[in-house]
Amino acid sequence: VHGYQKLSLITRAELSRTELSLPPLEFDTFGLWIDTEPDIMASLLGDSYGPGVHALSHALLAVAPLFAPGLVRSDLECDHSYYAPTMVMLFDERAGGSGSSERLWKTLFYPNSILDAAVELLEECSSCCWESSYDGGCPACLHASNCLKFNMHLSRSAGAAIGKRIILRIQETDLYKQFASEASDEAK
């Protein structure tokens, strides 16, 4: 529990929000991070850059079980930095690691990767994409029950733009070219 909200029983409007301050919890684990090129993307996206990094992190968590068999949502977590997020970071939530992030990083370098699935989710969520004025996602795509930011400050459109930029950078790597070549050879 990271905090709580008081809501009006009549209108459901937020009356107050309180964060709980618990002692820090530290443990060794494994993770992966992807630099989002903040110098470029922040200037392109403006104020929606941080919410875009947050949204892309949540989207990756949402599609992760599709790419790592046996992974459950509670095995993996993302960074919820309040101050200038510059990277997408996923880490194993268990002390010592569960191996989830290790299995996922390899999928980044294949065609139709976890990043492609996350971008598709951000752009095409059937539950909230029909409402063009709302960019914050919904429980079907981005909302996570354990989000330290209470699922606030999410931008689907900025997350998709950041994800597409990362995909282009990955496609230029030798590892991606090798895996793409092997995949096309197997398809023949």
Coordinates of N, CA and C in Angstrom, one line a residue:
V1 N 0.9 -1.2 0.0 CA 0.0 0.0 0.0 C 0.9 1.2 0.0
H2 N 0.7 2.1 -0.9 CA 1.5 3.3 -1.1 C 0.8 4.6 -0.6
G3 N -0.5 4.5 -0.4 CA -1.3 5.6 0.0 C -2.8 5.3 -0.2
Y4 N -3.6 6.4 0.0 CA -5.0 6.2 -0.1 C -5.6 7.5 -0.5
Q5 N -6.9 7.4 -1.1 CA -7.7 8.6 -1.5 C -8.9 8.6 -0.6
K6 N -9.4 9.8 -0.3 CA -10.7 9.9 0.3 C -11.7 10.4 -0.8
L7 N -12.8 9.7 -1.1 CA -13.7 10.1 -2.1 C -15.1 10.5 -1.5
S8 N -15.8 11.4 -2.1 CA -17.1 11.7 -1.7 C -18.0 10.5 -1.9
L9 N -18.8 10.2 -1.0 CA -19.8 9.1 -1.2 C -20.9 9.4 -2.2
I10 N -21.1 10.7 -2.4 CA -22.2 11.1 -3.2 C -21.7 11.3 -4.7
T11 N -20.6 12.1 -4.9 CA -20.2 12.4 -6.2 C -19.0 11.6 -6.7
R12 N -18.4 10.9 -5.7 CA -17.1 10.1 -6.0 C -16.0 11.0 -6.3
A13 N -16.1 12.3 -6.1 CA -15.0 13.3 -6.3 C -13.9 13.1 -5.3
E14 N -12.7 13.3 -5.6 CA -11.6 13.1 -4.7 C -11.6 14.2 -3.7
L15 N -11.6 13.9 -2.4 CA -11.6 14.9 -1.4 C -10.1 15.2 -0.9
S16 N -9.4 14.1 -0.8 CA -7.9 14.2 -0.4 C -7.2 13.0 -0.8
R17 N -5.9 13.1 -0.9 CA -5.0 12.0 -1.2 C -3.8 12.0 -0.2
T18 N -3.5 10.9 0.4 CA -2.5 10.8 1.4 C -1.5 9.7 1.0
E19 N -0.3 10.0 1.0 CA 0.8 9.0 0.8 C 1.2 8.4 2.1
L20 N 1.5 7.1 2.2 CA 2.0 6.5 3.4 C 3.5 6.5 3.3
S21 N 4.2 6.8 4.3 CA 5.6 6.7 4.3 C 6.1 5.5 5.1
L22 N 6.5 4.5 4.4 CA 7.0 3.3 5.0 C 8.5 3.3 4.9
P23 N 9.2 2.5 5.8 CA 10.7 2.5 5.6 C 11.1 1.9 4.3
P24 N 12.2 2.3 3.7 CA 12.6 1.7 2.4 C 12.9 0.2 2.5
L25 N 12.6 -0.4 1.4 CA 12.8 -1.8 1.3 C 13.9 -2.0 0.2
E26 N 15.0 -2.7 0.6 CA 16.1 -2.9 -0.4 C 16.4 -4.3 -0.5
F27 N 16.6 -4.8 -1.8 CA 17.0 -6.2 -2.0 C 17.7 -6.2 -3.3
D28 N 18.5 -7.2 -3.5 CA 19.2 -7.5 -4.8 C 18.3 -8.2 -5.7
T29 N 18.3 -7.8 -7.0 CA 17.4 -8.5 -8.0 C 18.0 -8.2 -9.3
F30 N 17.4 -8.6 -10.4 CA 17.8 -8.4 -11.8 C 16.8 -7.5 -12.5
G31 N 17.3 -6.8 -13.5 CA 16.4 -6.0 -14.3 C 16.9 -5.6 -15.6
L32 N 16.2 -4.9 -16.4 CA 16.7 -4.4 -17.7 C 16.2 -2.9 -17.8
W33 N 16.9 -2.2 -18.6 CA 16.4 -0.8 -18.8 C 16.7 -0.4 -20.3
I34 N 15.9 0.5 -20.8 CA 16.1 0.9 -22.1 C 16.1 2.5 -22.1
D35 N 17.2 3.0 -22.6 CA 17.3 4.5 -22.6 C 16.3 5.0 -23.6
T36 N 15.6 6.1 -23.3 CA 14.6 6.7 -24.2 C 15.0 7.9 -24.9
E37 N 16.3 8.2 -24.9 CA 16.9 9.4 -25.6 C 16.2 10.6 -25.1
P38 N 16.3 11.0 -23.8 CA 15.5 12.1 -23.3 C 15.8 13.4 -24.0
D39 N 17.1 13.6 -24.4 CA 17.4 14.9 -25.1 C 16.6 15.1 -26.3
I40 N 16.3 14.0 -27.1 CA 15.5 14.1 -28.3 C 14.0 14.1 -28.0
M41 N 13.6 13.0 -27.3 CA 12.2 12.8 -27.1 C 11.5 13.9 -26.2
A42 N 12.2 14.3 -25.2 CA 11.6 15.4 -24.3 C 11.4 16.6 -25.1
S43 N 12.3 17.0 -26.0 CA 12.0 18.2 -26.8 C 10.9 18.0 -27.8
L44 N 10.7 16.8 -28.3 CA 9.6 16.5 -29.2 C 8.2 16.4 -28.5
L45 N 8.2 15.8 -27.3 CA 7.0 15.5 -26.7 C 6.6 16.5 -25.6
G46 N 7.5 17.3 -25.2 CA 7.2 18.3 -24.2 C 6.8 17.7 -22.8
D47 N 5.8 18.2 -22.2 CA 5.3 17.8 -20.9 C 4.8 16.4 -20.9
S48 N 4.5 15.8 -22.1 CA 4.0 14.4 -22.1 C 5.1 13.4 -22.2
Y49 N 6.3 13.8 -22.2 CA 7.5 12.9 -22.2 C 7.5 11.9 -21.0
G50 N 7.5 12.5 -19.8 CA 7.5 11.7 -18.5 C 6.3 10.7 -18.5
P51 N 5.0 11.2 -18.7 CA 3.9 10.3 -18.8 C 4.0 9.3 -19.9
G52 N 4.7 9.6 -20.9 CA 4.9 8.6 -22.0 C 5.8 7.5 -21.6
V53 N 6.9 7.8 -20.9 CA 7.8 6.8 -20.3 C 7.0 5.9 -19.4
H54 N 6.2 6.5 -18.5 CA 5.4 5.8 -17.5 C 4.4 4.9 -18.3
A55 N 3.7 5.4 -19.3 CA 2.8 4.6 -20.0 C 3.4 3.4 -20.7
L56 N 4.6 3.6 -21.4 CA 5.3 2.5 -22.1 C 5.7 1.5 -21.1
S57 N 6.2 1.9 -19.9 CA 6.6 0.9 -18.8 C 5.4 0.0 -18.5
H58 N 4.2 0.6 -18.3 CA 3.0 -0.1 -17.9 C 2.6 -1.0 -19.1
A59 N 2.7 -0.6 -20.3 CA 2.3 -1.4 -21.4 C 3.2 -2.6 -21.5
L60 N 4.5 -2.4 -21.3 CA 5.4 -3.6 -21.3 C 5.1 -4.6 -20.2
L61 N 4.7 -4.1 -19.1 CA 4.3 -5.0 -18.0 C 3.0 -5.8 -18.4
A62 N 2.1 -5.1 -19.1 CA 0.9 -5.7 -19.5 C 1.1 -6.8 -20.5
V63 N 2.0 -6.7 -21.5 CA 2.2 -7.7 -22.5 C 3.3 -8.7 -22.2
A64 N 4.1 -8.5 -21.1 CA 5.2 -9.3 -20.7 C 4.8 -10.8 -20.6
P65 N 3.7 -11.2 -20.0 CA 3.3 -12.6 -19.9 C 3.2 -13.3 -21.3
L66 N 3.0 -12.6 -22.4 CA 2.9 -13.1 -23.7 C 4.2 -13.6 -24.2
F67 N 5.3 -13.0 -23.7 CA 6.6 -13.2 -24.2 C 7.5 -14.1 -23.2
A68 N 7.1 -14.3 -22.1 CA 7.8 -15.1 -21.1 C 6.9 -16.1 -20.5
P69 N 6.7 -17.3 -21.0 CA 5.8 -18.3 -20.5 C 6.1 -18.6 -19.0
G70 N 5.0 -18.6 -18.3 CA 5.1 -18.9 -16.8 C 5.2 -17.6 -16.0
L71 N 5.4 -16.5 -16.6 CA 5.5 -15.2 -15.9 C 4.2 -14.8 -15.5
V72 N 4.1 -14.4 -14.2 CA 2.8 -13.8 -13.7 C 3.1 -12.3 -13.4
R73 N 2.1 -11.5 -13.4 CA 2.2 -10.1 -13.3 C 3.0 -9.6 -12.1
S74 N 2.8 -10.4 -11.0 CA 3.5 -10.0 -9.7 C 5.0 -10.4 -9.8
D75 N 5.5 -11.0 -10.8 CA 7.0 -11.3 -10.9 C 7.8 -10.1 -11.3
L76 N 7.1 -9.1 -12.0 CA 7.8 -8.0 -12.6 C 7.3 -6.7 -12.2
E77 N 8.1 -5.7 -12.1 CA 7.6 -4.3 -11.8 C 8.4 -3.3 -12.7
C78 N 7.9 -2.1 -12.7 CA 8.6 -1.0 -13.5 C 9.0 0.1 -12.5
D79 N 9.8 1.0 -13.0 CA 10.2 2.2 -12.3 C 9.1 3.2 -12.3
H80 N 8.8 3.8 -11.2 CA 7.8 4.8 -11.1 C 8.4 6.1 -10.6
S81 N 9.5 6.5 -11.2 CA 10.2 7.7 -10.7 C 9.4 8.9 -10.8
Y82 N 9.4 9.8 -9.8 CA 8.7 11.0 -9.9 C 9.5 12.1 -10.5
Y83 N 10.8 11.9 -10.5 CA 11.7 13.0 -11.0 C 12.3 12.6 -12.3
A84 N 11.9 13.3 -13.4 CA 12.5 13.2 -14.7 C 12.9 11.8 -15.1
P85 N 11.9 10.9 -15.4 CA 12.2 9.6 -15.9 C 12.9 9.7 -17.2
T86 N 14.0 8.9 -17.4 CA 14.7 9.0 -18.7 C 14.8 7.6 -19.3
M87 N 14.4 6.6 -18.6 CA 14.5 5.2 -19.1 C 13.3 4.4 -18.8
V88 N 13.0 3.4 -19.6 CA 12.0 2.4 -19.2 C 12.8 1.3 -18.5
M89 N 12.4 1.0 -17.2 CA 13.1 0.0 -16.5 C 12.1 -1.0 -15.9
L90 N 12.4 -2.3 -16.2 CA 11.6 -3.4 -15.7 C 12.6 -4.2 -14.8
F91 N 12.1 -4.7 -13.7 CA 12.9 -5.5 -12.8 C 12.1 -6.6 -12.1
D92 N 12.8 -7.7 -11.7 CA 12.2 -8.8 -11.0 C 11.8 -8.3 -9.6
E93 N 10.6 -8.6 -9.2 CA 10.1 -8.0 -8.0 C 10.5 -8.9 -6.8
R94 N 11.0 -10.1 -7.0 CA 11.5 -11.0 -5.9 C 12.9 -10.7 -5.6
A95 N 13.2 -10.8 -4.3 CA 14.6 -10.8 -3.9 C 15.4 -11.9 -4.6
G96 N 16.6 -11.5 -5.2 CA 17.4 -12.5 -5.9 C 16.9 -12.7 -7.3
G97 N 15.8 -12.2 -7.7 CA 15.3 -12.2 -9.1 C 14.5 -13.5 -9.4
S98 N 13.6 -13.4 -10.3 CA 12.8 -14.6 -10.7 C 13.2 -15.1 -12.1
G99 N 14.1 -14.3 -12.7 CA 14.5 -14.7 -14.1 C 13.6 -14.1 -15.2
S100 N 12.6 -13.3 -14.8 CA 11.6 -12.8 -15.7 C 12.3 -11.7 -16.6
S101 N 13.0 -10.8 -16.0 CA 13.6 -9.7 -16.9 C 14.7 -10.3 -17.8
E102 N 15.4 -11.3 -17.3 CA 16.4 -12.0 -18.2 C 15.7 -12.6 -19.4
R103 N 14.6 -13.3 -19.2 CA 13.9 -13.8 -20.4 C 13.3 -12.8 -21.3
L104 N 12.9 -11.6 -20.8 CA 12.3 -10.6 -21.6 C 13.3 -9.8 -22.4
W105 N 14.5 -9.5 -21.9 CA 15.4 -8.7 -22.7 C 15.8 -9.3 -24.0
K106 N 15.8 -10.6 -24.1 CA 16.2 -11.3 -25.3 C 15.1 -11.1 -26.4
T107 N 13.9 -10.9 -25.9 CA 12.8 -10.7 -26.9 C 12.8 -9.3 -27.6
L108 N 13.6 -8.4 -27.0 CA 13.6 -7.1 -27.6 C 14.3 -7.1 -29.0
F109 N 15.1 -8.0 -29.2 CA 15.9 -8.0 -30.5 C 15.3 -8.9 -31.6
Y110 N 14.1 -9.4 -31.4 CA 13.4 -10.2 -32.4 C 12.4 -9.3 -33.1
P111 N 12.1 -9.6 -34.4 CA 10.9 -9.0 -35.0 C 9.7 -9.4 -34.2
N112 N 8.7 -8.5 -34.2 CA 7.4 -8.7 -33.5 C 7.7 -8.9 -32.0
S113 N 8.5 -8.0 -31.4 CA 9.0 -8.1 -30.1 C 8.0 -7.6 -29.1
I114 N 8.4 -7.7 -27.8 CA 7.6 -7.2 -26.7 C 7.3 -5.7 -26.9
L115 N 8.3 -5.0 -27.4 CA 8.1 -3.5 -27.7 C 7.0 -3.3 -28.7
D116 N 7.0 -4.1 -29.8 CA 6.0 -4.0 -30.8 C 4.6 -4.2 -30.2
A117 N 4.5 -5.2 -29.4 CA 3.2 -5.5 -28.8 C 2.8 -4.4 -27.8
A118 N 3.7 -3.8 -27.1 CA 3.4 -2.7 -26.2 C 2.9 -1.5 -27.0
V119 N 3.6 -1.2 -28.1 CA 3.2 -0.1 -28.9 C 1.8 -0.3 -29.5
E120 N 1.5 -1.5 -29.9 CA 0.2 -1.9 -30.5 C -0.9 -1.7 -29.4
L121 N -0.6 -2.2 -28.2 CA -1.5 -2.0 -27.1 C -1.8 -0.5 -26.8
L122 N -0.8 0.3 -26.8 CA -0.9 1.7 -26.6 C -1.8 2.4 -27.7
E123 N -1.6 1.9 -28.9 CA -2.3 2.6 -30.0 C -3.7 2.0 -30.3
E124 N -3.9 0.7 -29.9 CA -5.2 0.1 -30.3 C -6.0 -0.6 -29.2
C125 N -5.9 -0.1 -28.0 CA -6.6 -0.7 -26.9 C -8.1 -0.6 -27.2
S126 N -8.8 -1.7 -27.3 CA -10.2 -1.7 -27.7 C -11.1 -1.0 -26.7
S127 N -10.6 -0.9 -25.5 CA -11.5 -0.4 -24.4 C -11.4 1.2 -24.3
C128 N -10.3 1.8 -24.7 CA -10.2 3.2 -24.5 C -9.7 4.0 -25.7
C129 N -9.4 3.4 -26.8 CA -8.9 4.1 -28.0 C -10.0 4.8 -28.7
W130 N -11.2 4.4 -28.5 CA -12.3 5.1 -29.2 C -12.5 6.5 -28.6
E131 N -12.1 6.8 -27.4 CA -12.2 8.1 -26.8 C -11.0 8.9 -27.1
S132 N -10.9 9.7 -28.1 CA -9.7 10.4 -28.6 C -9.3 11.5 -27.6
S133 N -10.2 12.0 -26.8 CA -9.8 13.1 -25.9 C -9.1 12.6 -24.6
Y134 N -9.2 11.3 -24.4 CA -8.6 10.7 -23.2 C -7.3 9.9 -23.6
D135 N -6.2 10.3 -23.0 CA -4.9 9.7 -23.3 C -4.3 8.9 -22.2
G136 N -5.0 8.6 -21.1 CA -4.5 8.0 -19.9 C -4.6 6.6 -19.8
G137 N -5.1 5.9 -20.8 CA -5.2 4.4 -20.6 C -6.4 4.0 -19.8
C138 N -6.5 2.7 -19.6 CA -7.6 2.1 -18.8 C -7.1 0.8 -18.2
P139 N -8.0 0.2 -17.3 CA -7.5 -1.1 -16.7 C -7.2 -2.2 -17.7
A140 N -7.8 -2.1 -18.9 CA -7.5 -3.2 -19.9 C -6.1 -3.0 -20.5
C141 N -5.6 -1.8 -20.5 CA -4.3 -1.7 -21.1 C -3.1 -1.2 -20.2
L142 N -3.4 -0.2 -19.4 CA -2.2 0.4 -18.7 C -2.3 0.5 -17.2
H143 N -3.5 0.5 -16.7 CA -3.6 0.7 -15.2 C -3.2 -0.6 -14.5
A144 N -2.3 -0.3 -13.5 CA -1.8 -1.4 -12.6 C -2.2 -1.1 -11.2
S145 N -2.6 -2.1 -10.5 CA -3.1 -1.9 -9.1 C -2.0 -1.4 -8.1
N146 N -0.7 -1.7 -8.4 CA 0.3 -1.4 -7.5 C 1.2 -0.2 -8.0
C147 N 0.6 0.6 -8.9 CA 1.3 1.8 -9.4 C 1.5 2.9 -8.3
L148 N 2.7 3.3 -8.1 CA 3.0 4.3 -7.0 C 2.5 5.6 -7.4
K149 N 2.2 5.9 -8.7 CA 1.6 7.2 -9.1 C 0.1 7.1 -9.2
F150 N -0.5 6.0 -8.7 CA -2.0 5.8 -8.7 C -2.5 5.9 -10.2
N151 N -1.7 5.4 -11.1 CA -2.1 5.4 -12.5 C -2.4 6.8 -13.1
M152 N -1.8 7.8 -12.5 CA -1.9 9.1 -13.0 C -0.7 9.4 -13.8
H153 N -0.7 10.4 -14.6 CA 0.5 10.8 -15.4 C 0.8 9.7 -16.4
L154 N -0.1 9.2 -17.2 CA 0.1 8.3 -18.3 C -0.3 8.9 -19.6
S155 N 0.5 8.7 -20.6 CA 0.1 9.3 -21.9 C 0.3 8.1 -23.0
R156 N -0.8 7.6 -23.4 CA -0.7 6.5 -24.4 C 0.0 7.0 -25.7
S157 N -0.3 8.2 -26.2 CA 0.3 8.6 -27.5 C 1.8 8.9 -27.3
A158 N 2.2 9.5 -26.2 CA 3.6 9.7 -26.0 C 4.4 8.4 -25.8
G159 N 3.8 7.5 -25.1 CA 4.4 6.2 -24.9 C 4.6 5.4 -26.2
A160 N 3.6 5.5 -27.1 CA 3.7 4.9 -28.4 C 4.8 5.6 -29.2
A161 N 4.9 6.9 -29.2 CA 6.0 7.6 -29.9 C 7.4 7.2 -29.4
I162 N 7.5 7.1 -28.1 CA 8.8 6.7 -27.5 C 9.1 5.2 -27.8
G163 N 8.1 4.4 -27.8 CA 8.3 3.0 -28.2 C 8.7 2.8 -29.6
K164 N 8.1 3.5 -30.5 CA 8.5 3.4 -31.9 C 9.9 3.9 -32.2
R165 N 10.3 4.9 -31.4 CA 11.7 5.4 -31.6 C 12.7 4.3 -31.1
I166 N 12.4 3.7 -30.0 CA 13.2 2.6 -29.4 C 13.3 1.5 -30.4
I167 N 12.1 1.1 -31.0 CA 12.1 0.0 -32.0 C 13.0 0.3 -33.2
L168 N 13.0 1.5 -33.7 CA 13.9 1.9 -34.8 C 15.3 1.8 -34.4
R169 N 15.7 2.2 -33.2 CA 17.1 2.1 -32.7 C 17.5 0.6 -32.6
I170 N 16.6 -0.2 -32.1 CA 16.9 -1.6 -31.9 C 17.1 -2.3 -33.3
Q171 N 16.3 -1.9 -34.3 CA 16.4 -2.5 -35.6 C 17.7 -2.2 -36.3
E172 N 18.4 -1.2 -35.8 CA 19.7 -0.8 -36.4 C 20.8 -1.7 -35.8
T173 N 20.6 -2.4 -34.7 CA 21.6 -3.2 -34.1 C 22.0 -4.5 -34.9
D174 N 23.2 -4.9 -34.7 CA 23.6 -6.2 -35.4 C 22.9 -7.4 -34.8
L175 N 22.6 -7.4 -33.5 CA 21.9 -8.5 -32.9 C 20.5 -8.6 -33.6
Y176 N 19.8 -7.5 -33.7 CA 18.4 -7.6 -34.3 C 18.5 -8.1 -35.8
K177 N 19.5 -7.6 -36.5 CA 19.7 -8.0 -37.9 C 20.0 -9.5 -38.0
Q178 N 20.8 -10.0 -37.1 CA 21.1 -11.4 -37.1 C 19.8 -12.2 -36.8
F179 N 19.0 -11.8 -35.8 CA 17.8 -12.6 -35.4 C 16.8 -12.5 -36.5
A180 N 16.7 -11.3 -37.2 CA 15.7 -11.1 -38.2 C 16.1 -12.0 -39.4
S181 N 17.4 -12.1 -39.7 CA 17.8 -12.9 -40.8 C 17.6 -14.4 -40.5
E182 N 17.8 -14.8 -39.3 CA 17.6 -16.2 -38.9 C 16.1 -16.5 -39.0
A183 N 15.2 -15.6 -38.6 CA 13.8 -15.8 -38.6 C 13.3 -15.9 -40.0
S184 N 13.8 -15.1 -41.0 CA 13.4 -15.2 -42.4 C 13.9 -16.5 -43.0
D185 N 15.1 -16.9 -42.6 CA 15.6 -18.2 -43.2 C 14.8 -19.4 -42.7
E186 N 14.3 -19.3 -41.5 CA 13.4 -20.4 -40.9 C 12.1 -20.4 -41.6
A187 N 11.6 -19.2 -42.0 CA 10.3 -19.1 -42.6 C 10.3 -19.7 -44.0
K188 N 11.5 -19.8 -44.6 CA 11.6 -20.3 -46.0 C 11.5 -21.7 -46.1

